[in-house]
Structures are given as C-alpha cells and as structure tokens.
Short mmCIF file of C-alpha atoms and ligand atoms in Angstrom, two decimals:
data_model
loop_
_atom_site.label_atom_id
_atom_site.label_comp_id
_atom_site.label_asym_id
_atom_site.label_seq_id
_atom_site.Cartn_x
_atom_site.Cartn_y
_atom_site.Cartn_z
CA UNK A 1 -12.71 -57.18 51.95
CA UNK A 2 -13.71 -53.59 52.90
CA UNK A 3 -13.73 -53.10 56.65
CA UNK A 4 -15.59 -50.46 58.63
CA UNK A 5 -13.34 -47.49 59.33
CA UNK A 6 -12.67 -46.21 62.84
CA UNK A 7 -11.08 -43.09 64.26
CA UNK A 8 -7.50 -43.37 65.51
CA UNK A 9 -7.04 -41.39 68.71
CA UNK A 10 -4.25 -41.74 71.26
CA UNK A 11 -2.94 -44.91 69.63
CA UNK A 12 -6.31 -46.72 69.72
CA UNK A 13 -8.82 -47.48 66.96
CA UNK A 14 -12.17 -46.32 68.23
CA UNK A 15 -15.74 -45.51 67.21
CA UNK A 16 -17.10 -42.00 67.67
CA UNK A 17 -18.10 -41.10 71.23
CA UNK A 18 -21.64 -40.54 69.94
CA UNK A 19 -21.63 -43.85 68.06
CA UNK A 20 -22.42 -41.96 64.87
CA UNK A 21 -21.35 -43.48 61.55
CA UNK A 22 -21.59 -42.58 57.88
CA UNK A 23 -21.85 -44.93 54.89
CA UNK A 24 -19.00 -45.47 52.43
CA UNK A 25 -20.20 -45.93 48.84
CA UNK A 26 -18.45 -47.71 45.98
CA UNK A 27 -18.70 -45.27 43.04
CA UNK A 28 -18.58 -48.13 40.52
CA UNK A 29 -21.62 -49.94 41.95
CA UNK A 30 -23.31 -47.32 44.16
CA UNK A 31 -23.41 -49.99 46.88
CA UNK A 32 -22.71 -49.28 50.54
CA UNK A 33 -19.48 -51.14 51.26
CA UNK A 34 -18.89 -50.10 54.85
CA UNK A 35 -19.20 -47.36 57.40
CA UNK A 36 -16.89 -44.82 58.95
CA UNK A 37 -16.94 -43.39 62.45
CA UNK A 38 -18.07 -39.78 62.54
CA UNK A 39 -16.20 -37.64 65.06
CA UNK A 40 -17.94 -35.00 67.17
CA UNK A 41 -16.46 -32.36 69.46
CA UNK A 42 -15.80 -34.91 72.26
CA UNK A 43 -13.68 -36.96 69.84
CA UNK A 44 -11.82 -33.85 68.68
CA UNK A 45 -11.07 -32.92 72.28
CA UNK A 46 -9.75 -36.45 72.85
CA UNK A 47 -7.59 -36.15 69.72
CA UNK A 48 -6.18 -32.81 70.88
CA UNK A 49 -5.36 -34.19 74.34
CA UNK A 50 -3.72 -37.23 72.75
CA UNK A 51 -1.73 -35.07 70.33
CA UNK A 52 -0.43 -32.93 73.19
CA UNK A 53 0.90 -36.05 74.92
CA UNK A 54 2.20 -37.44 71.63
CA UNK A 55 3.96 -34.20 70.73
CA UNK A 56 5.81 -34.13 74.06
CA UNK A 57 7.14 -37.63 73.35
CA UNK A 58 7.86 -37.20 69.66
CA UNK A 59 9.67 -33.88 69.82
CA UNK A 60 12.00 -35.46 72.40
CA UNK A 61 12.62 -38.51 70.19
CA UNK A 62 15.98 -38.18 68.38
CA UNK A 63 15.68 -37.47 64.67
CA UNK A 64 17.50 -40.71 63.80
CA UNK A 65 14.95 -42.71 65.80
CA UNK A 66 12.08 -40.85 64.13
CA UNK A 67 13.60 -41.64 60.74
CA UNK A 68 14.03 -45.34 61.56
CA UNK A 69 10.40 -45.63 62.63
CA UNK A 70 9.23 -43.87 59.48
CA UNK A 71 11.26 -46.25 57.31
CA UNK A 72 9.60 -49.16 59.09
CA UNK A 73 6.17 -47.71 58.27
CA UNK A 74 7.24 -47.32 54.63
CA UNK A 75 8.24 -50.99 54.58
CA UNK A 76 4.85 -52.03 55.98
CA UNK A 77 3.09 -50.04 53.29
CA UNK A 78 5.11 -51.76 50.57
CA UNK A 79 4.36 -55.17 52.11
CA UNK A 80 0.65 -54.34 52.28
CA UNK A 81 0.23 -52.50 48.96
CA UNK A 82 -1.52 -55.41 47.25
CA UNK A 83 -4.12 -55.44 50.05
CA UNK A 84 -4.48 -51.65 50.34
CA UNK A 85 -4.98 -51.00 46.61
CA UNK A 86 -8.39 -52.74 46.32
CA UNK A 87 -9.64 -50.82 49.36
CA UNK A 88 -8.78 -47.59 47.55
CA UNK A 89 -10.32 -48.75 44.28
CA UNK A 90 -13.56 -49.80 45.96
CA UNK A 91 -14.05 -46.50 47.76
CA UNK A 92 -12.57 -44.08 45.20
CA UNK A 93 -13.05 -45.78 41.83
CA UNK A 94 -9.56 -45.52 40.33
CA UNK A 95 -8.11 -48.55 38.49
CA UNK A 96 -6.26 -51.03 40.66
CA UNK A 97 -2.92 -50.27 39.00
CA UNK A 98 -3.28 -46.56 39.84
CA UNK A 99 -4.26 -47.42 43.43
CA UNK A 100 -1.22 -49.71 43.77
CA UNK A 101 1.03 -47.04 42.26
CA UNK A 102 -0.28 -44.42 44.68
CA UNK A 103 0.31 -46.74 47.62
CA UNK A 104 3.86 -47.60 46.56
CA UNK A 105 4.66 -43.93 45.96
CA UNK A 106 3.48 -43.19 49.50
CA UNK A 107 6.20 -45.48 50.82
CA UNK A 108 8.75 -43.50 48.79
CA UNK A 109 7.42 -40.24 50.23
CA UNK A 110 7.81 -41.56 53.78
CA UNK A 111 11.35 -42.75 53.05
CA UNK A 112 12.29 -39.41 51.54
CA UNK A 113 11.03 -37.42 54.52
CA UNK A 114 12.66 -39.92 56.90
CA UNK A 115 15.95 -38.98 55.26
CA UNK A 116 15.10 -35.29 55.63
CA UNK A 117 14.36 -35.75 59.36
CA UNK A 118 18.08 -35.94 60.13
CA UNK A 119 18.89 -32.84 58.07
CA UNK A 120 16.89 -30.13 59.80
CA UNK A 121 20.09 -28.20 60.34
CA UNK A 122 20.29 -24.83 62.01
CA UNK A 123 23.36 -22.60 61.73
CA UNK A 124 25.87 -20.59 63.73
CA UNK A 125 26.16 -16.89 62.93
CA UNK A 126 29.57 -15.24 63.57
CA UNK A 127 29.22 -12.88 66.52
CA UNK A 128 30.42 -9.28 66.85
CA UNK A 129 32.20 -9.94 70.13
CA UNK A 130 34.37 -12.70 71.54
CA UNK A 131 32.60 -15.33 73.65
CA UNK A 132 29.19 -14.84 72.07
CA UNK A 133 27.52 -17.73 70.29
CA UNK A 134 24.63 -16.96 67.97
CA UNK A 135 22.65 -20.08 67.17
CA UNK A 136 19.77 -20.57 64.77
CA UNK A 137 17.90 -23.74 65.65
CA UNK A 138 14.97 -25.50 64.01
CA UNK A 139 12.21 -26.90 66.17
CA UNK A 140 8.96 -28.68 65.36
CA UNK A 141 6.22 -26.07 65.11
CA UNK A 142 3.77 -28.08 67.25
CA UNK A 143 0.57 -29.98 66.55
CA UNK A 144 -0.52 -29.82 62.91
CA UNK A 145 -4.14 -30.09 61.78
CA UNK A 146 -4.15 -31.55 58.25
CA UNK A 147 -7.18 -31.71 55.95
CA UNK A 148 -6.99 -33.99 52.92
CA UNK A 149 -9.39 -34.76 50.03
CA UNK A 150 -10.75 -37.85 48.31
CA UNK A 151 -8.99 -37.81 44.94
CA UNK A 152 -5.73 -39.32 46.23
CA UNK A 153 -6.79 -40.75 49.59
CA UNK A 154 -3.28 -41.80 50.60
CA UNK A 155 -1.01 -39.44 48.73
CA UNK A 156 -2.68 -36.20 49.77
CA UNK A 157 -2.31 -37.36 53.38
CA UNK A 158 1.16 -38.90 53.25
CA UNK A 159 2.84 -35.73 52.02
CA UNK A 160 1.55 -33.76 55.00
CA UNK A 161 1.93 -36.51 57.59
CA UNK A 162 5.48 -37.51 56.56
CA UNK A 163 6.80 -33.95 56.54
CA UNK A 164 5.17 -33.24 59.90
CA UNK A 165 6.44 -36.43 61.55
CA UNK A 166 9.93 -35.94 60.15
CA UNK A 167 10.00 -32.45 61.68
CA UNK A 168 8.92 -33.82 65.06
CA UNK A 169 5.33 -32.55 64.99
CA UNK A 170 2.23 -34.41 66.13
CA UNK A 171 -0.70 -34.55 63.72
CA UNK A 172 -4.47 -34.56 63.76
CA UNK A 173 -5.40 -35.71 60.28
CA UNK A 174 -8.93 -35.09 59.02
CA UNK A 175 -9.07 -37.67 56.31
CA UNK A 176 -11.47 -37.85 53.35
CA UNK A 177 -14.93 -39.03 54.44
CA UNK A 178 -15.75 -40.50 51.02
CA UNK A 179 -12.53 -42.52 50.78
CA UNK A 180 -11.58 -43.23 54.39
CA UNK A 181 -10.37 -46.84 54.31
CA UNK A 182 -7.12 -46.49 52.38
CA UNK A 183 -6.19 -43.33 54.30
CA UNK A 184 -6.75 -45.32 57.51
CA UNK A 185 -4.34 -47.97 56.19
CA UNK A 186 -1.66 -45.28 55.93
CA UNK A 187 -2.22 -44.40 59.58
CA UNK A 188 -2.26 -48.10 60.48
CA UNK A 189 1.20 -48.57 58.97
CA UNK A 190 2.62 -45.86 61.24
CA UNK A 191 0.77 -47.26 64.27
CA UNK A 192 1.97 -50.80 63.54
CA UNK A 193 5.52 -49.53 63.05
CA UNK A 194 5.43 -48.38 66.68
CA UNK A 195 4.65 -44.68 66.46
CA UNK A 196 4.05 -43.49 70.04
CA UNK A 197 0.38 -43.04 71.00
CA UNK A 198 -1.07 -39.65 70.12
CA UNK A 199 1.58 -38.64 67.57
CA UNK A 200 -0.71 -39.33 64.61
CA UNK A 201 -4.47 -39.12 65.13
CA UNK A 202 -7.10 -39.69 62.45
CA UNK A 203 -10.61 -38.23 62.48
CA UNK A 204 -13.50 -38.03 60.05
CA UNK A 205 -16.72 -36.08 60.37
CA UNK A 206 -18.31 -32.90 59.07
CA UNK A 207 -15.37 -31.06 57.47
CA UNK A 208 -16.59 -27.56 58.37
CA UNK A 209 -17.32 -28.53 61.97
CA UNK A 210 -13.85 -30.04 62.39
CA UNK A 211 -11.95 -27.18 60.77
CA UNK A 212 -13.92 -24.51 62.67
CA UNK A 213 -13.04 -26.28 65.92
CA UNK A 214 -9.43 -27.27 65.31
CA UNK A 215 -8.04 -24.20 63.52
CA UNK A 216 -8.81 -21.70 66.32
CA UNK A 217 -7.84 -24.15 69.08
CA UNK A 218 -4.76 -22.95 70.98
CA UNK A 219 -3.15 -26.43 70.91
CA UNK A 220 -2.98 -26.37 67.10
CA UNK A 221 -0.02 -24.45 65.63
CA UNK A 222 -0.03 -25.45 61.95
CA UNK A 223 -2.76 -25.91 59.33
CA UNK A 224 -2.37 -27.73 56.04
CA UNK A 225 -5.28 -28.07 53.61
CA UNK A 226 -5.69 -29.60 50.17
CA UNK A 227 -8.94 -28.95 48.33
CA UNK A 228 -10.83 -26.29 46.42
CA UNK A 229 -9.72 -22.66 46.24
CA UNK A 230 -13.02 -21.45 47.74
CA UNK A 231 -12.65 -23.56 50.88
CA UNK A 232 -8.92 -22.84 51.02
CA UNK A 233 -9.53 -19.10 51.15
CA UNK A 234 -12.02 -19.58 53.96
CA UNK A 235 -9.63 -21.76 55.99
CA UNK A 236 -6.64 -19.48 55.29
CA UNK A 237 -8.66 -16.55 56.63
CA UNK A 238 -9.54 -18.52 59.75
CA UNK A 239 -5.89 -19.50 60.20
CA UNK A 240 -4.90 -15.86 59.78
CA UNK A 241 -7.40 -14.69 62.36
CA UNK A 242 -5.86 -17.08 64.86
CA UNK A 243 -2.22 -16.50 63.78
CA UNK A 244 -1.69 -20.07 62.63
CA UNK A 245 0.83 -21.00 59.98
CA UNK A 246 -0.83 -22.50 56.92
CA UNK A 247 -0.06 -24.43 53.77
CA UNK A 248 -2.73 -24.28 51.08
CA UNK A 249 -2.73 -26.72 48.15
CA UNK A 250 -5.72 -25.57 46.12
CA UNK A 251 -7.29 -25.95 42.74
CA UNK A 252 -5.70 -25.62 39.32
CA UNK A 253 -6.67 -25.17 35.67
CA UNK A 254 -3.47 -26.24 33.98
CA UNK A 255 -2.68 -24.97 30.49
CA UNK A 256 -1.11 -27.54 28.16
CA UNK A 257 0.54 -25.77 25.23
CA UNK A 258 1.45 -27.69 22.08
CA UNK A 259 3.73 -25.70 19.74
CA UNK A 260 4.09 -26.37 16.03
CA UNK A 261 7.58 -27.81 16.52
CA UNK A 262 6.41 -30.30 19.19
CA UNK A 263 6.74 -34.06 19.04
CA UNK A 264 3.02 -34.54 18.44
CA UNK A 265 3.04 -38.28 19.12
CA UNK A 266 4.59 -37.78 22.56
CA UNK A 267 2.46 -34.73 23.37
CA UNK A 268 -0.84 -36.43 22.49
CA UNK A 269 0.02 -39.67 24.26
CA UNK A 270 1.39 -38.16 27.48
CA UNK A 271 -1.25 -35.44 27.77
CA UNK A 272 -4.14 -37.88 27.13
CA UNK A 273 -2.79 -40.27 29.78
CA UNK A 274 -2.48 -37.49 32.33
CA UNK A 275 -5.75 -35.77 31.48
CA UNK A 276 -7.79 -38.92 32.12
CA UNK A 277 -5.74 -40.46 34.94
CA UNK A 278 -7.91 -40.75 38.06
CA UNK A 279 -10.86 -39.80 35.80
CA UNK A 280 -9.45 -36.29 35.57
CA UNK A 281 -9.88 -35.61 39.30
CA UNK A 282 -6.36 -34.30 39.71
CA UNK A 283 -5.48 -30.75 40.71
CA UNK A 284 -2.53 -30.75 38.27
CA UNK A 285 -4.45 -32.39 35.39
CA UNK A 286 -3.83 -30.74 31.99
CA UNK A 287 -7.09 -28.87 31.33
CA UNK A 288 -6.81 -25.95 28.89
CA UNK A 289 -5.13 -27.39 25.80
CA UNK A 290 -3.69 -24.70 23.54
CA UNK A 291 -2.58 -26.05 20.17
CA UNK A 292 -0.76 -23.96 17.57
CA UNK A 293 -2.82 -23.50 14.39
CA UNK A 294 -0.60 -25.38 11.95
CA UNK A 295 -0.55 -28.61 13.99
CA UNK A 296 -4.07 -28.49 15.37
CA UNK A 297 -5.50 -31.24 13.09
CA UNK A 298 -2.44 -33.46 13.55
CA UNK A 299 -2.59 -33.13 17.32
CA UNK A 300 -6.34 -33.73 17.51
CA UNK A 301 -6.13 -36.88 15.41
CA UNK A 302 -3.50 -38.33 17.75
CA UNK A 303 -5.18 -37.06 20.93
CA UNK A 304 -8.62 -38.46 20.01
CA UNK A 305 -6.93 -41.70 18.92
CA UNK A 306 -5.34 -42.08 22.35
CA UNK A 307 -8.65 -41.28 24.07
CA UNK A 308 -10.52 -43.88 22.01
CA UNK A 309 -8.34 -46.57 23.61
CA UNK A 310 -9.41 -45.64 27.16
CA UNK A 311 -11.43 -48.44 28.70
CA UNK A 312 -13.91 -47.08 31.24
CA UNK A 313 -15.15 -49.52 33.88
CA UNK A 314 -14.97 -50.80 37.43
CA UNK A 315 -11.46 -50.17 38.66
CA UNK A 316 -11.27 -53.72 39.98
CA UNK A 317 -11.55 -55.15 36.42
CA UNK A 318 -8.08 -55.86 35.04
CA UNK A 319 -8.61 -54.15 31.67
CA UNK A 320 -10.06 -50.88 33.08
CA UNK A 321 -7.94 -47.81 32.40
CA UNK A 322 -10.41 -45.21 33.73
CA UNK A 323 -12.81 -45.76 36.63
CA UNK A 324 -15.94 -43.85 37.58
CA UNK A 325 -15.77 -40.35 39.01
CA UNK A 326 -15.51 -40.57 42.77
CA UNK A 327 -18.89 -39.26 43.82
CA UNK A 328 -22.35 -38.65 42.49
CA UNK A 329 -22.13 -34.84 42.54
CA UNK A 330 -19.34 -34.81 39.93
CA UNK A 331 -21.86 -36.06 37.30
CA UNK A 332 -24.23 -33.04 37.34
CA UNK A 333 -21.20 -30.78 37.77
CA UNK A 334 -19.67 -32.14 34.55
CA UNK A 335 -22.99 -32.12 32.69
CA UNK A 336 -23.54 -28.48 33.64
CA UNK A 337 -20.03 -27.46 32.49
CA UNK A 338 -20.55 -29.18 29.13
CA UNK A 339 -24.05 -27.77 28.56
CA UNK A 340 -22.90 -24.26 29.42
CA UNK A 341 -19.87 -24.51 27.12
CA UNK A 342 -22.01 -25.76 24.23
CA UNK A 343 -24.49 -22.92 24.83
CA UNK A 344 -21.51 -20.60 24.45
CA UNK A 345 -20.68 -22.20 21.06
CA UNK A 346 -18.17 -24.91 22.04
CA UNK A 347 -18.08 -28.06 19.91
CA UNK A 348 -18.13 -31.58 21.28
CA UNK A 349 -15.32 -33.67 19.77
CA UNK A 350 -16.00 -36.82 21.79
CA UNK A 351 -17.89 -38.03 24.86
CA UNK A 352 -20.09 -35.64 26.80
CA UNK A 353 -22.35 -38.03 28.68
CA UNK A 354 -22.74 -40.26 31.67
CA UNK A 355 -22.33 -43.96 30.85
CA UNK A 356 -25.29 -46.08 31.99
CA UNK A 357 -27.22 -45.30 35.14
CA UNK A 358 -25.48 -47.48 37.71
CA UNK A 359 -22.10 -46.31 38.93
CA UNK A 360 -20.73 -42.83 38.34
CA UNK A 361 -19.16 -43.52 34.95
CA UNK A 362 -18.59 -40.64 32.55
CA UNK A 363 -17.26 -40.64 28.99
CA UNK A 364 -13.80 -39.20 28.39
CA UNK A 365 -14.86 -35.88 26.89
CA UNK A 366 -13.20 -33.32 24.64
CA UNK A 367 -14.65 -29.89 23.88
CA UNK A 368 -13.12 -27.61 21.24
CA UNK A 369 -13.52 -23.96 20.22
CA UNK A 370 -14.58 -22.93 23.69
CA UNK A 371 -15.00 -19.20 24.30
CA UNK A 372 -13.24 -17.92 27.41
CA UNK A 373 -16.64 -16.75 28.65
CA UNK A 374 -17.74 -20.37 29.19
CA UNK A 375 -17.74 -21.34 32.85
CA UNK A 376 -15.46 -24.33 32.33
CA UNK A 377 -12.73 -22.07 30.93
CA UNK A 378 -12.64 -20.33 34.30
CA UNK A 379 -13.50 -23.00 36.88
CA UNK A 380 -11.78 -26.29 37.57
CA UNK A 381 -13.71 -29.08 35.76
CA UNK A 382 -12.25 -31.79 38.03
CA UNK A 383 -13.31 -34.65 35.80
CA UNK A 384 -12.59 -36.38 32.47
CA UNK A 385 -13.05 -33.22 30.44
CA UNK A 386 -10.38 -31.73 28.14
CA UNK A 387 -10.76 -28.27 26.59
CA UNK A 388 -8.91 -27.69 23.32
CA UNK A 389 -8.46 -24.31 21.64
CA UNK A 390 -6.07 -23.00 18.97
CA UNK A 391 -3.49 -20.27 19.23
CA UNK A 392 -1.41 -18.35 16.69
CA UNK A 393 1.67 -16.91 18.41
CA UNK A 394 3.84 -17.58 21.45
CA UNK A 395 2.54 -14.43 23.12
CA UNK A 396 -1.08 -15.46 22.51
CA UNK A 397 -0.42 -18.76 24.24
CA UNK A 398 1.24 -17.11 27.24
CA UNK A 399 -1.59 -14.59 27.58
CA UNK A 400 -4.17 -17.36 27.68
CA UNK A 401 -2.06 -19.55 29.96
CA UNK A 402 -1.76 -16.71 32.50
CA UNK A 403 -5.34 -15.42 32.10
CA UNK A 404 -6.76 -17.17 35.15
CA UNK A 405 -6.07 -16.58 38.83
CA UNK A 406 -5.10 -20.25 39.15
CA UNK A 407 -1.37 -21.01 38.99
CA UNK A 408 -0.70 -24.61 39.97
CA UNK A 409 0.68 -26.64 37.04
CA UNK A 410 1.43 -25.96 33.38
CA UNK A 411 2.59 -28.19 30.52
CA UNK A 412 4.18 -27.46 27.16
CA UNK A 413 5.63 -29.32 24.20
CA UNK A 414 8.21 -27.78 21.85
CA UNK A 415 11.54 -28.86 20.34
CA UNK A 416 12.89 -25.29 20.47
CA UNK A 417 15.28 -24.57 23.33
CA UNK A 418 14.47 -20.90 23.02
CA UNK A 419 10.73 -21.55 23.44
CA UNK A 420 11.29 -23.97 26.32
CA UNK A 421 13.47 -21.47 28.18
CA UNK A 422 11.02 -18.61 27.63
CA UNK A 423 8.14 -20.75 28.93
CA UNK A 424 9.93 -21.38 32.20
CA UNK A 425 10.24 -17.63 32.71
CA UNK A 426 6.87 -16.43 31.50
CA UNK A 427 4.27 -18.90 32.73
CA UNK A 428 2.73 -17.96 36.09
CA UNK A 429 2.54 -21.35 37.68
CA UNK A 430 4.02 -23.12 40.67
CA UNK A 431 5.11 -26.08 38.52
CA UNK A 432 5.93 -26.28 34.81
CA UNK A 433 6.60 -29.60 33.07
CA UNK A 434 7.98 -29.35 29.54
CA UNK A 435 8.20 -32.19 27.00
CA UNK A 436 7.36 -34.81 29.61
CA UNK A 437 5.17 -35.26 32.68
CA UNK A 438 7.33 -34.97 35.75
CA UNK A 439 5.42 -33.56 38.72
CA UNK A 440 4.66 -34.75 42.26
CA UNK A 441 7.80 -36.73 43.09
CA UNK A 442 8.76 -36.91 46.77
CA UNK A 443 11.96 -34.91 46.20
CA UNK A 444 10.51 -32.12 44.03
CA UNK A 445 8.53 -29.11 45.29
CA UNK A 446 4.77 -29.43 44.77
CA UNK A 447 2.67 -26.30 45.15
CA UNK A 448 1.04 -23.36 43.48
CA UNK A 449 0.99 -19.60 43.19
CA UNK A 450 -1.82 -17.03 42.92
CA UNK A 451 -5.22 -18.55 43.84
CA UNK A 452 -3.76 -22.06 43.77
CA UNK A 453 -2.36 -21.47 47.23
CA UNK A 454 0.95 -21.21 49.03
CA UNK A 455 3.51 -23.50 50.57
CA UNK A 456 5.20 -26.63 49.25
CA UNK A 457 4.54 -30.30 49.80
CA UNK A 458 7.55 -32.01 48.27
CA UNK A 459 11.23 -31.35 48.21
CA UNK A 460 13.38 -29.78 50.90
CA UNK A 461 10.91 -26.87 51.18
CA UNK A 462 8.16 -29.15 52.50
CA UNK A 463 9.66 -29.92 55.89
CA UNK A 464 10.22 -26.21 56.56
CA UNK A 465 6.46 -25.81 56.78
CA UNK A 466 6.54 -27.84 60.00
CA UNK A 467 9.62 -26.22 61.54
CA UNK A 468 9.91 -23.08 63.63
CA UNK A 469 13.12 -21.06 63.56
CA UNK A 470 14.50 -20.02 66.92
CA UNK A 471 17.45 -17.67 67.50
CA UNK A 472 19.52 -18.19 70.63
CA UNK A 473 22.40 -15.90 71.50
CA UNK A 474 24.58 -16.89 74.45
CA UNK A 475 27.62 -15.46 76.15
CA UNK A 476 30.05 -17.93 77.66
P1 NAD B 501 -15.55 -29.28 48.38
O1 NAD B 501 -15.03 -27.93 48.10
O2 NAD B 501 -16.83 -29.43 49.14
O3 NAD B 501 -14.47 -30.16 49.16
C1 NAD B 501 -13.13 -30.25 48.76
C2 NAD B 501 -12.37 -30.83 49.94
O4 NAD B 501 -12.38 -29.90 51.00
C3 NAD B 501 -12.99 -32.10 50.51
O5 NAD B 501 -11.94 -32.96 50.90
C4 NAD B 501 -13.75 -31.63 51.73
O6 NAD B 501 -13.81 -32.61 52.74
C5 NAD B 501 -12.94 -30.47 52.20
N1 NAD B 501 -13.72 -29.44 52.85
C6 NAD B 501 -14.83 -28.85 52.41
N2 NAD B 501 -15.26 -27.90 53.26
C7 NAD B 501 -14.37 -27.88 54.28
C8 NAD B 501 -14.25 -27.12 55.47
N3 NAD B 501 -15.11 -26.14 55.78
N4 NAD B 501 -13.21 -27.39 56.30
C9 NAD B 501 -12.31 -28.35 56.00
N5 NAD B 501 -12.37 -29.10 54.88
C10 NAD B 501 -13.38 -28.86 54.03
O7 NAD B 501 -15.73 -29.95 46.99
P2 NAD B 501 -15.85 -31.44 46.48
O8 NAD B 501 -17.18 -31.60 45.83
O9 NAD B 501 -15.45 -32.47 47.47
O10 NAD B 501 -14.76 -31.37 45.36
C11 NAD B 501 -15.01 -30.46 44.32
C12 NAD B 501 -13.94 -29.49 44.13
O11 NAD B 501 -12.92 -29.52 45.12
C13 NAD B 501 -13.25 -29.84 42.85
O12 NAD B 501 -13.92 -29.22 41.79
C14 NAD B 501 -11.87 -29.36 43.04
O13 NAD B 501 -11.80 -28.02 42.60
C15 NAD B 501 -11.65 -29.35 44.52
N6 NAD B 501 -10.74 -30.42 44.96
C16 NAD B 501 -9.42 -30.19 44.82
C17 NAD B 501 -8.53 -31.16 45.20
C18 NAD B 501 -7.05 -30.95 45.05
O14 NAD B 501 -6.32 -31.92 44.94
N7 NAD B 501 -6.57 -29.71 45.07
C19 NAD B 501 -8.99 -32.38 45.72
C20 NAD B 501 -10.37 -32.57 45.86
C21 NAD B 501 -11.24 -31.57 45.47
#
C-alpha cells in the first residue's frame, strides 16, 4: 500500500540525481515501509530552474483559471482521501480518522484560497492633479521556498502551497522526510489537476543543506517555515541576511486556564481531546493547564476520567484514539522532561512511560504541581504530556500565561463575560480560543507572536504573505 516517494521537479516524478534514498519508518511497528528520494544540490538546481519556468507561466495565468485548477485539485483530494489517509497513518502514526480529517480539511483549505485568488484587489488613490492615475497593484512575490514538518504532513504544506498558488507564485516545497508519502499525494493532486510543470516542486533531503542553499538563492523571493523556534530563528536570520520575506510558524506552549465558574465537563472533555490529539505533537496543543483552586479536584477528576478512555495503539486499528509518537527521538525527549520535572518536585498523576518496546507508543501523561523551574514548563513538550498547576486569582493566571516567550495559542474556560473579555485583551498570544476549541480553520488567521513567530497562514492575511505591493502613477 505504501509506495516509494519520489521528488517532483518540473512536472515529473523523479529519483534524486545521485540515486540516494532514505528509509521511511512506520512508528507503530518500527518497520521500513518504503524509501524516499534524497535531493542533492543538482536536484535543487533543477527545481529552481523548473520553478522559474513555472512562475513565468503561472503569474500570467488569469486568477480565475488558477482558482478553477485549484478547485479541481481539491476535488481530487476529496476523491482520494480514503486512500491517502492510510499512507499518512503508516508513516506518521496518527489514527486513521485523524488522517482522513486532515486530508479532507486540506481540500477545504485549497477551496478557500482558490476563492481568495480572485480577490487580490489593489486600489486607486485619488490624485492631486487632473489626469494622474495612482494605482496600487498586487503581484505574486515570486518563487517561494516552503519548509514543512512531520506532525501534519499535509496540512502544514497545504496552507503554504494554497496561499502561494492562489497569489500566482511558484513553489519549491521541502516536505517532511519522516512523513513524505502523504505530502507527495497533496502535490500529486495538483499535478493531476493540470498544474503547469514547474509551478509546484517537491524535494526532500537534509533540511539544513536545502535551506542553506535555497534561502540565499537569488531566484527565491519568499521563505515560509513551520517548525521549532530554534530553527526558525536561524532561518529567519538567514532570510534577513538575504533580504527575503519570511513567514515563521514556530513552537508554542499554550496555557489552558480553567476558572472556577467554568463548565468543567466541557473544559475537561475538550481540553483532553485536544491535548492528546496527534499524540500531543501539535504546536497549538494545550500544555500548561492552570486550574483555579476551588475547582481543581473537580476538574482533575473529569480530566483524568477522559484520559482513561484514550485507547493507544496502531493508528490503523479502528478503535485506536491515540497513535504512537511520530519518531523514536520523541521517546527519550519525553522521558527526560518527565524525569527532570519529578526531580523538581512535580507529581505524576497518570502515565509517564513508554508502552512496550516495539513501536513508539507513550502513555498519555499528566504531571501536577510542577515548579516553573522545571524544563518542561519552559520548553515545548511536543508529546502526550499535560502539565497541571493551580492558580488563585485572575492576575496570577495571566502572569503565568504570559510568562514564557512563546505566544502561539491560548485556551480558557469561564462563564463570566467580564473574564472572557479581559482574557482576549490580556493574553499575549496569536490565537485565543475561549469556551471551545476553534483554531486552524481555512478562513481564520493562524499564527503567533513573540518567539512563536510572525506572519499568518489562514484567513485573508495569509495570501498577503505571497503578494508584493506595487505603486504605479501614470499621467494620461
Ligand atoms: P527539529 O527542530 O530538528 O525539526 C523541526 C522541523 O524543522 C522538521 O520538519 C525539520 O525537517 C525542520 N528543520 C530542521 N532543521 C532545519 C533546517 N536547518 N532548515 C530547514 N528545516 C529544518 O526538531 P524535531 O525533532 O523534528 O521536532 C522537535 C521539535 O520541533 C518539537 O519539539 C517542536 O518544538 C518542533 N516542531 C514544531 C512543529 C510545529 O508545528 N510548529 C512541527 C514539528 C516540530
């Protein structure tokens, strides 16, 4: 079922010029399920040459035609979702239902940006003299180099690719090496829909080698990266050195605040589902739970009750609700976070260990009473690990929520309108979801502030990242 993954350059599926491949591993079985082609500099040069040709064609393609082609690709993805989902589950680990949901959402993202493609309006500015026309026009910025990670192999890519294609840009996508097959299916849908050769190119290889080559290259005008804050800072600096526009979607450490007037049943259920979705490997996952003193026991009882129902297993099994973590290195990373927190005095409420020794399965884990000096209270755990502490007052909760340099997502539960309104103003975070979980829709802005990066990947803001503004003043 899992096929070897090739590069896509200039409209053709191809192996690396060097013939080099890497193995793809199923995190549920640790078996090699296929290989992926491993691009070197010769392949990157071919991708750049192809993108230059593709950009010339695509920027001259009317926006309505671009939109129609994108809608066709979205239709192909919907038709193929049942076949794409198991590819994603086998390479990434997530349950089949999550993989199918991610694939179907990708089609919605493409449709949404297709609709935006025909709305990249400029404007006319009234002139100071008769016969002068002052025009502001929007143009595609050029060839975009996009770097996407393994936690959402399709969705991290589709947000960048759809916005870029809608704007009229060509793309070189460096997909996730550990989960390449489903990302390749996204590219295949565009290719099969008739996207002109070279408009969307897909490469895999050594991430640092590819970014160090593409970002400085004069053909590349736009960088978009999703991944850790440390790598994001490095790539943003490189983009800055070479005067390239950049969008940075980086890590998070989302506070989830439960006030004493919250609907505890809803809070526990929704937060547990979103903490352990994708085995916690989500940049907007609720991470630092802050629960007001008087409802702490009531919340914990419900929260642990919801967690006890999670069924960990191979994502291909129909009853699995949480798969393995996506790669082997997450296991020691989680073990080290937990050991360090416990050395700092944290208590283990549930979980804490790897399950078995075949497949990268880890118990849904909850730590409580964690001092802010513990490493996990300051670094993104990126796994099935919830951290629960108490708070006394509104101001205490806000202080803790804003303590870190991360500012991606935040969650809160309260029935008080006054509290809800104050939260929206006071929390330093790119996205705040209150009394429900409502982030990452195609039409809503997705992005962070502070060390979580800059730029937006959803909503009307997202296409702007791929557009250049040009001012033309003309006398008749
Ligand atoms: P990592 O920092 O090595 O890699 C993260 C991502 O960045 C990967 O997709 C990788 O291919 C890419 N990358 C790494 N170095 C790069 C470079 N020099 N140029 C271009 N791309 C590069 O870490 P990891 O072990 O893969 O993941 C661990 C951490 O990464 C997590 O703890 C989490 O903080 C972060 N992460 C965040 C997201 C997100 O959605 N924001 C997704 C995946 C990983």
